[in-house]
Amino acid sequence: MITLNKKSLIGIVTGLVIALSLTIGAGVASALTVADIDLLVAMGIVSADKAAAAKAALVTAQYAGLTVGSKGAEVTGLQQMLVSGGFLKMPAGVAYGYYGNLTKAAYDAYKAAQVTTTTTTTTTTTTTTSGDLEGTDGTISAITAISQYSSEEVGEGQEDVKIAGFEIETSNDGDIALKSVKLTFDATDNTGSTRLNKYVDTVKIFAGSEEVGSADASDFNKDSTGVYSKTITLSKPVIDSDSSEKFYIAIDAPSTLDTGDISGDSWTVDLDNVRFEDGSGVVTTEAATYTAVPISFVSYSSAANTELKITKDSSSPVEGIVMVDETDNTDDVLLMKGKIKLEGTSDVMINELPITFTTTAATLADITGSVKLVIDGEEYTESMSSAEVTATTTFDNLDLSVNAGDTISFAIYADINDTSATFVVGDTLLASLTETNRNAMDVENSEGDQLSDSTEKSGAVTGLAQAFYTDGIAATFVSSKVTTVSSAVADATSSDVKTFEITFNVKAIGEDVYLDNSVVASSSPVTAGAGTAWATTTDSTALKTDAGVSTISASGSTVDDTDNKYKINAGETRTFTLGVTLTATANGYTAVGLKGINWTLTAADATAATNFYTFNLSDFKTSKVYMTKTTI
């Protein structure tokens, strides 16, 4: 028979507990319970620190499989343990058994507390006693304000907002441990409420990033002059000898601030003194020569610097032609694309987005019966019944949450009616998110306040007209060049002569089409006329005095029939080159641009001007060149 004395038993059990604390996550000690460990502590067999380590490992292993969304008796057991330990306070009316974000935060806090209990870490802010301090005569050599804090903004519902800071330097005579700081809040010039708890919920002290003390605003004492003060007990953070540590004063603000209090606020915060203990246990109060720092209380959105920025997406359709059906609706025609970027620190909820539609048809209802918004991947459809040529449709009930810093995309589509009776071929439709629309958007920040029109929303998207045809043409730019015919000669009457060429493709869509082979120098704005229209100036939008000599040529046969029209078979593409030769009439820069193309479905049609292609021609131009007019 083997007999174990108490010392041997303690050693064995202690070793077992330590082993269990290291391996329990692997299921080695599934039979051991928290009650068993408490019994070992009560018997004096296991020390409290080793028992805490074992308990922490036991609990971690037991609940390792739980994640947010887990349900059941195991979750209930964890929640009951957290409640009994003061880590979790279950909201009224909420049943046990669901592992949500509140339970997760409490469980994380529990595990962090166990780590704090079972490990020893030495830093400049470790809680300590005088016996742990190096040296016996530690003193403060200077208390200096941190200059970056001069008038900090504090918004509704914001937490841990740093409003002031100070740096404490120590002598080389020994370490010190801070016991408390005394603060004052003054509202002498306030025209709003002078009650501190109307503006502040909690005052906190941080040593670096670690919170070392706090007090409720309601616990501050108010004197006869209206100044609030309180000595806030600290966790005795240590500042080593001949070194320094930065401390910060931070506050939590109420979730709502009265607008009158905001507009009339005039608060300051001041550091009166600090109390510290040296290595011999002597406690000293050191007065602080500190300039009071102003505090500015603002709305949540102002403090969050929220701004909703609306811009046009680079892939938004340019002005162009859309082929539609004569007898059936053409669905999901893209009219406009844009982006919404949310700057600042607050999330927002977009509830309504108004979009303005404009048509050249008799009414909007003639050209479309339904419009659609696609935003952040969600679709919202509204019917179109307006008898106007311009009207605004509001896409509502969006309930779209946008996170701070995110950029989302949106697009506007329309179902285009058939052309058999509702609208005339060539009519257009465009969509825009105007400044007026932007201001009418229903957008709330995290506090439920509407974003203001003037400072928290910006930008707009102007759509471009889409023309609807059952047949037609589509033009694409190929190239351009400028060549010199002759150059100006000094002391002579000759001037610069240059030829400007623009090469482009034209595709026939639906049926055969014909282009007039004549060219015309057009003024701005362009008016329909026979042939291909062009204009010249430094920006290719107005006609110079000298119209010049112009020609048009096409790949293949020069002229396809006796009506002097270029024919393009349905589905095929022909290449055209516009040539314009100009003689300088003045010194300056000149360029030539294509301004329009006449087309028709019949070679002998004399009304080709009714089909005048002007879409997407902004890039159909030459470079600018300098031309000299020479005179004797």
XYZ file of C-alpha atoms in Angstrom:
632
model
C 0.000 0.000 0.000
C 1.330 3.436 -1.041
C 0.827 6.264 1.470
C 0.973 9.893 0.245
C 1.675 12.709 2.666
C -0.024 16.099 2.224
C 3.036 17.607 0.527
C 3.098 14.835 -2.037
C -0.644 15.119 -2.611
C -0.394 18.863 -3.137
C 2.407 18.408 -5.622
C 0.535 15.787 -7.596
C -2.744 17.704 -7.709
C -1.007 20.988 -8.504
C 0.819 19.339 -11.374
C -2.437 17.855 -12.582
C -4.181 21.232 -12.517
C -1.333 22.917 -14.359
C -1.371 20.176 -16.988
C -5.103 20.481 -17.276
C -4.869 24.247 -17.724
C -2.504 23.696 -20.650
C -4.301 20.798 -22.312
C -7.943 21.086 -21.405
C -8.716 22.555 -24.821
C -7.864 19.165 -26.270
C -10.407 17.451 -24.027
C -7.912 15.821 -21.645
C -9.757 16.955 -18.482
C -13.352 16.588 -19.506
C -14.221 15.149 -16.102
C -12.896 18.135 -14.106
C -15.405 20.888 -13.222
C -15.185 24.428 -11.873
C -16.644 23.122 -8.596
C -13.826 20.555 -8.373
C -11.230 23.301 -8.755
C -12.961 25.454 -6.103
C -12.857 22.459 -3.724
C -9.124 22.059 -4.264
C -8.654 25.765 -3.463
C -10.756 25.451 -0.297
C -8.649 22.486 0.822
C -5.507 24.537 0.358
C -4.215 22.096 -2.209
C -4.217 24.501 -5.179
C -3.318 28.186 -5.096
C -5.789 30.781 -6.388
C -3.676 31.814 -9.381
C -3.271 28.225 -10.610
C -6.966 27.609 -10.036
C -7.826 30.702 -12.116
C -5.682 29.413 -14.969
C -7.368 26.025 -14.839
C -10.848 27.577 -14.683
C -10.123 29.829 -17.653
C -8.878 26.894 -19.707
C -11.853 24.784 -18.632
C -14.407 27.434 -19.622
C -12.633 28.171 -22.896
C -12.690 24.505 -23.850
C -16.306 24.016 -22.782
C -17.618 26.857 -24.916
C -15.078 26.778 -27.762
C -17.640 25.672 -30.310
C -20.007 28.601 -29.737
C -20.216 31.404 -32.282
C -22.570 34.313 -32.878
C -25.898 32.753 -33.819
C -25.508 29.625 -31.652
C -28.529 28.571 -29.592
C -29.401 26.104 -26.834
C -28.676 24.988 -23.283
C -24.912 25.416 -23.666
C -25.411 29.085 -24.536
C -27.734 29.464 -21.521
C -25.069 27.991 -19.233
C -22.441 30.393 -20.538
C -24.756 33.388 -20.149
C -25.659 32.423 -16.555
C -21.974 32.163 -15.698
C -21.245 35.581 -17.255
C -24.196 37.183 -15.446
C -23.141 35.740 -12.070
C -19.614 37.020 -12.666
C -20.798 40.532 -13.475
C -19.653 40.384 -17.104
C -23.099 40.278 -18.710
C -26.343 42.101 -18.019
C -29.195 40.559 -19.941
C -31.559 43.210 -21.382
C -35.096 43.221 -20.018
C -37.377 40.864 -21.908
C -34.514 39.047 -23.677
C -34.507 35.271 -23.128
C -31.407 33.200 -22.416
C -30.125 30.742 -25.003
C -29.091 32.888 -28.008
C -25.396 33.737 -28.532
C -25.465 37.302 -29.904
C -22.972 40.178 -30.088
C -23.762 41.190 -26.473
C -22.891 37.711 -25.177
C -19.756 37.566 -27.342
C -18.495 40.897 -25.958
C -19.136 39.744 -22.384
C -17.382 36.405 -23.007
C -14.382 38.199 -24.548
C -14.245 40.446 -21.466
C -14.349 37.377 -19.205
C -11.451 35.727 -21.029
C -9.446 38.952 -20.960
C -10.022 39.215 -17.209
C -8.723 35.662 -16.708
C -5.580 36.514 -18.688
C -5.060 39.619 -16.561
C -5.460 37.521 -13.400
C -3.120 34.733 -14.416
C -0.271 36.648 -16.101
C 2.149 39.315 -15.007
C 3.158 42.064 -17.487
C 5.427 44.981 -16.593
C 4.785 48.296 -18.436
C 4.990 51.974 -17.534
C 1.258 51.909 -16.656
C 1.109 48.744 -14.505
C -1.061 48.994 -11.362
C 1.291 48.668 -8.415
C 1.981 49.445 -4.741
C 4.727 51.608 -3.275
C 6.758 48.511 -2.497
C 7.021 47.758 -6.214
C 8.470 51.174 -7.122
C 12.165 51.658 -7.776
C 13.724 54.317 -5.542
C 12.112 56.044 -2.565
C 12.025 59.761 -3.443
C 10.293 59.930 -6.815
C 8.939 63.353 -7.777
C 7.233 65.117 -10.703
C 9.524 67.523 -12.512
C 6.936 68.935 -14.968
C 3.281 68.724 -16.038
C 2.856 69.991 -19.602
C -0.277 70.393 -21.705
C -0.375 68.456 -24.990
C -0.811 71.310 -27.455
C -2.719 69.423 -30.148
C -5.897 69.688 -28.061
C -7.269 73.216 -28.316
C -11.004 73.041 -29.061
C -12.111 69.488 -29.758
C -15.543 68.671 -31.185
C -17.729 66.216 -29.298
C -20.812 64.836 -31.055
C -23.962 63.176 -29.810
C -23.423 59.560 -28.801
C -19.665 59.629 -29.351
C -17.481 57.705 -26.919
C -13.868 58.102 -25.753
C -13.496 61.514 -27.415
C -10.173 62.955 -26.276
C -10.681 66.612 -25.332
C -7.395 67.417 -23.583
C -4.039 65.891 -22.747
C -1.075 66.358 -20.465
C 2.402 64.875 -20.142
C 4.024 64.120 -16.775
C 7.805 64.028 -16.474
C 9.549 62.498 -13.458
C 12.850 63.205 -11.757
C 15.668 60.666 -11.625
C 15.082 60.030 -7.916
C 12.629 57.160 -8.334
C 9.424 55.822 -9.873
C 6.007 57.229 -8.995
C 2.475 55.798 -9.132
C -0.422 58.172 -9.910
C -3.288 57.858 -7.443
C -5.730 60.486 -8.797
C -6.273 63.601 -10.868
C -8.601 66.512 -10.124
C -10.512 68.009 -13.034
C -12.826 71.003 -13.367
C -15.447 71.761 -16.031
C -16.468 75.417 -16.336
C -19.488 76.805 -18.241
C -19.179 80.435 -17.116
C -20.017 81.910 -20.543
C -22.545 79.229 -21.492
C -25.922 80.369 -22.834
C -27.290 76.830 -23.047
C -27.752 74.535 -20.073
C -25.072 74.800 -17.355
C -25.637 71.226 -16.156
C -22.618 69.108 -16.986
C -24.632 65.875 -17.378
C -26.616 67.512 -20.195
C -23.415 67.353 -22.257
C -21.347 64.531 -20.728
C -22.148 60.997 -19.549
C -18.711 59.823 -18.442
C -15.258 61.366 -17.975
C -12.279 59.041 -18.501
C -8.531 59.218 -18.006
C -6.212 57.337 -20.351
C -2.516 56.585 -19.920
C -1.561 56.236 -23.547
C -4.241 53.916 -24.922
C -5.085 52.301 -21.555
C -8.032 53.569 -19.504
C -6.825 54.108 -15.920
C -9.794 55.908 -14.336
C -13.317 57.223 -14.891
C -16.219 59.021 -13.249
C -19.842 59.724 -14.099
C -20.607 63.348 -14.895
C -23.444 63.226 -12.356
C -20.830 62.583 -9.611
C -19.021 65.889 -10.208
C -19.524 68.558 -7.531
C -20.892 71.967 -8.539
C -19.760 75.019 -6.538
C -21.538 78.349 -6.044
C -19.965 79.778 -9.212
C -21.236 76.922 -11.371
C -17.868 75.170 -11.769
C -17.911 71.349 -11.638
C -14.986 69.473 -10.117
C -14.029 65.959 -9.099
C -10.990 63.995 -8.036
C -10.915 60.850 -10.185
C -9.208 57.847 -8.610
C -6.737 56.104 -10.912
C -5.477 52.526 -11.032
C -2.025 53.763 -9.953
C -0.245 53.717 -13.328
C 3.522 53.839 -12.875
C 5.869 56.382 -14.431
C 9.482 55.272 -14.275
C 12.121 57.626 -12.943
C 13.637 60.119 -15.373
C 10.948 59.432 -17.987
C 7.530 60.724 -19.076
C 4.035 59.476 -19.812
C 1.185 61.060 -21.799
C -2.293 61.140 -20.306
C -5.566 62.061 -21.961
C -8.914 63.360 -20.725
C -11.778 61.817 -22.710
C -15.563 61.953 -22.465
C -18.613 59.981 -23.565
C -21.456 62.218 -24.776
C -25.206 61.508 -24.424
C -26.969 60.030 -27.452
C -28.929 63.271 -27.862
C -27.891 66.870 -27.255
C -30.379 69.725 -27.132
C -29.895 72.076 -30.104
C -30.104 75.068 -27.763
C -27.338 73.617 -25.615
C -25.201 73.006 -28.696
C -25.628 76.541 -30.023
C -24.935 78.074 -26.605
C -22.113 75.861 -25.373
C -19.001 77.428 -23.883
C -17.395 74.744 -21.736
C -13.755 74.362 -20.754
C -11.893 71.546 -19.011
C -8.981 72.129 -16.654
C -6.465 69.938 -14.821
C -6.136 71.203 -11.216
C -3.707 68.732 -9.694
C -2.413 65.168 -9.606
C -1.710 62.965 -6.577
C 1.076 60.414 -6.656
C 2.895 57.989 -4.396
C 6.640 57.354 -4.319
C 8.589 54.238 -3.362
C 8.569 55.103 0.353
C 4.762 55.350 0.401
C 4.679 59.143 0.668
C 1.660 60.655 -1.153
C 2.078 64.127 -2.683
C -0.417 66.459 -4.368
C 1.161 68.356 -7.262
C -0.641 71.458 -8.541
C -0.864 71.735 -12.321
C -0.195 74.971 -14.172
C -2.575 74.183 -17.002
C -4.551 76.397 -19.381
C -8.214 75.434 -19.577
C -9.100 73.820 -22.917
C -12.377 74.759 -24.695
C -14.808 72.007 -25.715
C -17.207 72.298 -28.664
C -20.391 70.205 -28.544
C -21.963 69.542 -31.931
C -24.537 67.293 -33.571
C -23.560 63.716 -34.237
C -23.325 64.246 -38.000
C -21.091 67.304 -37.620
C -18.686 65.441 -35.381
C -18.727 62.443 -37.694
C -17.837 64.659 -40.710
C -20.448 62.838 -42.757
C -20.655 63.679 -46.463
C -22.523 61.798 -49.163
C -20.746 62.434 -52.480
C -22.535 61.666 -55.747
C -20.538 61.319 -58.961
C -21.057 60.033 -62.487
C -19.716 56.572 -63.237
C -17.204 56.466 -66.075
C -19.254 53.693 -67.688
C -22.432 55.775 -67.799
C -23.779 55.737 -71.383
C -22.868 58.635 -73.638
C -25.388 60.276 -75.904
C -26.319 57.674 -78.474
C -28.800 55.598 -80.445
C -30.669 52.625 -79.016
C -32.376 50.135 -81.318
C -35.900 49.272 -80.167
C -38.655 46.982 -81.413
C -41.619 48.180 -83.451
C -44.168 45.859 -81.845
C -42.719 44.768 -78.457
C -41.324 46.707 -75.526
C -37.537 46.888 -75.206
C -36.695 46.272 -71.543
C -33.831 47.400 -69.328
C -32.371 50.155 -71.502
C -29.539 51.758 -69.510
C -29.936 55.520 -69.149
C -27.422 56.504 -66.464
C -24.860 55.138 -63.999
C -23.436 56.815 -60.909
C -21.581 56.303 -57.639
C -22.307 57.303 -54.045
C -19.343 57.624 -51.690
C -19.876 58.010 -47.937
C -17.140 59.924 -46.151
C -16.788 60.393 -42.384
C -17.286 57.997 -39.493
C -21.065 57.518 -39.484
C -23.024 54.872 -41.355
C -26.176 56.089 -43.107
C -29.534 54.712 -44.223
C -30.804 55.769 -47.669
C -34.599 55.596 -47.751
C -35.557 57.611 -50.856
C -33.798 58.552 -54.100
C -35.550 60.883 -56.608
C -34.592 60.754 -60.309
C -35.727 63.230 -62.999
C -36.686 61.966 -66.472
C -36.936 64.114 -69.627
C -38.145 63.162 -73.121
C -38.700 64.692 -76.549
C -41.763 62.489 -76.986
C -45.240 63.910 -76.399
C -45.234 62.576 -72.821
C -43.002 60.417 -70.659
C -45.732 57.769 -70.517
C -45.602 57.541 -74.316
C -41.977 56.482 -74.343
C -41.764 54.340 -71.174
C -44.150 52.612 -68.827
C -41.628 51.521 -66.209
C -38.294 52.746 -64.814
C -35.901 50.906 -62.551
C -33.206 51.768 -60.005
C -30.455 49.223 -59.319
C -28.413 50.304 -56.302
C -25.827 48.260 -54.437
C -27.160 45.162 -56.190
C -30.813 45.703 -55.190
C -33.589 46.482 -57.711
C -36.497 48.911 -57.248
C -39.117 49.508 -59.962
C -41.612 52.360 -60.393
C -44.316 52.779 -63.035
C -44.249 55.786 -65.361
C -47.629 57.425 -65.995
C -46.623 61.072 -66.305
C -48.306 63.134 -69.037
C -45.416 65.635 -68.841
C -42.165 65.762 -70.794
C -40.185 66.240 -67.552
C -41.075 64.609 -64.242
C -39.398 63.248 -61.108
C -39.898 59.675 -59.929
C -38.989 58.851 -56.333
C -37.685 55.367 -55.572
C -38.734 54.873 -51.954
C -38.662 52.254 -49.188
C -35.046 51.485 -50.065
C -33.870 50.851 -46.479
C -30.337 50.741 -47.854
C -27.558 50.785 -45.262
C -24.222 52.270 -46.350
C -21.162 51.856 -44.148
C -18.840 54.779 -43.481
C -16.051 54.862 -46.057
C -17.907 52.695 -48.585
C -18.676 53.532 -52.226
C -21.754 52.012 -53.849
C -22.923 52.068 -57.470
C -26.353 52.786 -58.887
C -27.903 52.657 -62.355
C -31.167 53.827 -63.931
C -32.956 51.719 -66.555
C -36.182 52.113 -68.528
C -38.490 49.743 -70.370
C -39.031 51.454 -73.737
C -42.453 51.109 -75.342
C -42.807 49.718 -78.851
C -42.833 52.324 -81.613
C -46.020 51.170 -83.327
C -48.199 53.861 -81.775
C -46.675 55.370 -78.639
C -43.827 57.611 -79.792
C -42.020 58.792 -82.894
C -38.774 57.157 -83.996
C -35.924 59.460 -82.996
C -37.509 60.631 -79.718
C -35.121 60.664 -76.760
C -35.144 59.930 -73.030
C -32.621 60.901 -70.379
C -32.353 60.446 -66.601
C -30.571 62.711 -64.123
C -29.924 62.926 -60.416
C -30.061 66.711 -60.116
C -29.027 68.974 -57.264
C -32.702 69.320 -56.379
C -33.048 65.521 -56.329
C -29.976 65.222 -54.137
C -31.377 67.675 -51.602
C -34.668 65.753 -51.559
C -32.978 62.414 -50.815
C -34.069 60.822 -47.537
C -30.741 59.904 -45.877
C -30.309 59.362 -42.120
C -27.097 59.031 -40.130
C -26.537 56.513 -37.334
C -28.400 58.742 -34.875
C -31.472 58.919 -37.126
C -30.872 62.545 -38.188
C -31.343 63.659 -41.781
C -28.169 64.685 -43.615
C -28.255 68.415 -44.325
C -28.469 69.608 -47.928
C -25.724 72.219 -47.832
C -22.871 70.487 -46.010
C -23.499 66.742 -45.911
C -24.611 65.965 -49.466
C -22.820 66.993 -52.650
C -22.591 66.226 -56.342
C -25.061 65.314 -59.074
C -25.250 63.136 -62.198
C -26.527 64.579 -65.474
C -27.603 61.857 -67.847
C -27.289 62.032 -71.639
C -30.109 61.549 -74.119
C -30.680 58.145 -75.651
C -32.468 58.273 -79.009
C -34.675 55.351 -79.987
C -34.800 53.971 -83.516
C -35.971 50.803 -85.159
C -33.283 51.346 -87.811
C -30.328 53.702 -88.049
C -26.589 54.183 -87.867
C -23.859 54.048 -85.253
C -20.634 56.006 -85.754
C -17.230 55.325 -84.161
C -14.099 57.465 -84.288
C -11.048 55.987 -86.040
C -8.343 58.663 -86.313
C -7.500 62.264 -87.229
C -4.536 64.135 -88.636
C -3.431 67.594 -89.785
C -1.096 68.092 -92.743
C 0.499 71.288 -94.047
C -0.287 72.275 -97.622
C 1.809 75.443 -97.578
C 3.400 77.581 -94.869
C 3.342 81.339 -94.417
C 6.383 83.188 -95.759
C 7.618 86.354 -94.050
C 7.194 89.598 -96.031
C 4.805 87.872 -98.445
C 1.051 87.641 -98.872
C 0.781 83.885 -98.415
C -0.753 82.438 -95.223
C -0.750 78.978 -93.638
C -2.798 76.390 -95.482
C -3.532 73.095 -93.707
C -5.725 70.063 -94.355
C -7.640 68.572 -91.435
C -8.843 64.963 -91.766
C -11.215 62.924 -89.577
C -11.705 59.222 -90.288
C -14.707 57.420 -88.807
C -16.781 54.251 -89.260
C -20.535 54.104 -89.801
C -22.518 50.914 -89.244
C -26.019 50.334 -90.631
C -28.393 48.857 -88.025
C -31.679 47.205 -88.867
C -31.913 48.080 -92.590
C -29.808 49.443 -95.434
C -29.003 53.126 -94.946
C -27.755 55.942 -97.175
C -25.486 58.885 -96.373
C -25.502 62.066 -98.471
C -22.080 62.516 -100.070
C -22.080 66.286 -99.664
C -20.524 68.238 -96.776
C -21.507 71.493 -95.153
C -19.725 73.894 -92.805
C -22.125 74.280 -89.892
C -22.511 76.913 -87.218
C -23.053 76.236 -83.545
C -25.479 75.060 -82.432
C -25.652 72.581 -85.277
C -28.763 72.615 -87.423
C -29.783 69.706 -89.639
C -28.876 69.943 -93.296
C -27.774 67.826 -96.200
C -24.616 65.750 -95.973
C -21.980 65.636 -93.260
C -21.666 68.725 -91.048
C -18.430 70.078 -89.595
C -17.215 73.169 -87.778
C -13.881 74.729 -86.916
C -12.465 76.889 -84.133
C -10.050 76.378 -81.252
C -12.596 74.076 -79.615
C -14.433 72.840 -82.730
C -17.793 74.320 -81.745
C -18.087 77.472 -83.903
C -17.415 78.352 -87.540
C -14.403 80.408 -88.609
C -14.839 83.275 -91.057
C -13.139 81.266 -93.800
C -15.299 78.152 -94.358
C -12.579 76.431 -96.337
C -12.856 73.609 -98.862
C -14.297 70.299 -97.646
C -14.800 66.808 -99.096
C -16.126 63.445 -97.942
C -14.901 60.068 -99.181
C -15.855 56.504 -98.343
C -14.289 53.092 -98.578
C -15.498 51.167 -101.590
C -17.343 52.895 -104.449
C -17.207 56.714 -104.377
C -20.902 57.144 -105.196
C -23.284 54.206 -105.036
C -26.206 55.467 -107.091
C -27.482 58.379 -109.153
C -28.859 60.187 -106.101
C -25.328 60.822 -104.831
C -25.747 58.762 -101.685
C -23.332 56.368 -99.984
C -25.062 53.049 -99.340
C -24.306 50.882 -96.272
C -25.850 47.448 -96.238
C -27.673 46.367 -93.062
C -25.219 45.047 -90.485
C -22.172 46.273 -92.426
C -19.695 49.072 -91.705
C -18.081 51.577 -94.076
C -15.176 53.889 -93.357
C -15.489 57.607 -94.189
C -12.952 60.422 -94.232
C -13.896 64.068 -93.887
C -11.276 66.429 -95.318
C -11.248 70.172 -94.713
C -8.591 72.487 -96.190
C -8.320 75.869 -94.462
C -6.355 79.018 -95.217
C -5.522 81.109 -92.151
C -7.661 84.233 -91.840
C -6.128 85.228 -88.495
C -3.313 84.165 -86.203
C -4.407 81.500 -83.693
C -5.158 77.873 -82.949
C -7.567 75.952 -85.181
C -9.147 72.504 -85.086
C -11.912 70.788 -87.052
C -14.662 68.625 -85.556
C -17.431 66.444 -86.954
C -20.805 67.874 -85.913
C -23.438 65.643 -87.539
C -24.245 62.988 -90.160
C -27.408 62.935 -92.282
C -28.804 59.531 -93.148
C -31.900 58.021 -94.703
C -33.411 54.622 -95.466
C -34.128 55.437 -99.121
C -31.565 56.546 -101.693
C -33.952 59.035 -103.315
C -35.299 60.370 -99.990
C -35.108 64.168 -100.047
C -35.817 64.463 -96.317
C -32.577 63.011 -95.077
C -32.247 65.946 -92.672
C -34.929 64.394 -90.470
C -32.377 61.715 -89.524
C -29.460 63.757 -88.224
C -26.898 61.780 -86.204
C -25.230 63.966 -83.542
C -24.549 61.430 -80.829
C -21.207 60.815 -79.150
C -19.267 63.060 -81.537
C -17.229 64.944 -78.929
C -14.114 62.888 -79.772
C -14.532 63.172 -83.548
C -12.049 66.049 -83.973
C -8.471 66.886 -84.878
C -5.780 68.298 -82.648
C -5.361 72.085 -82.408
C -2.615 73.623 -84.550
C -1.362 77.191 -84.785
C -2.024 78.946 -88.104
C -0.449 82.237 -89.240
C -2.063 84.921 -91.371
C 0.627 86.819 -93.262
C 0.200 90.395 -94.537
C 2.640 92.831 -96.150
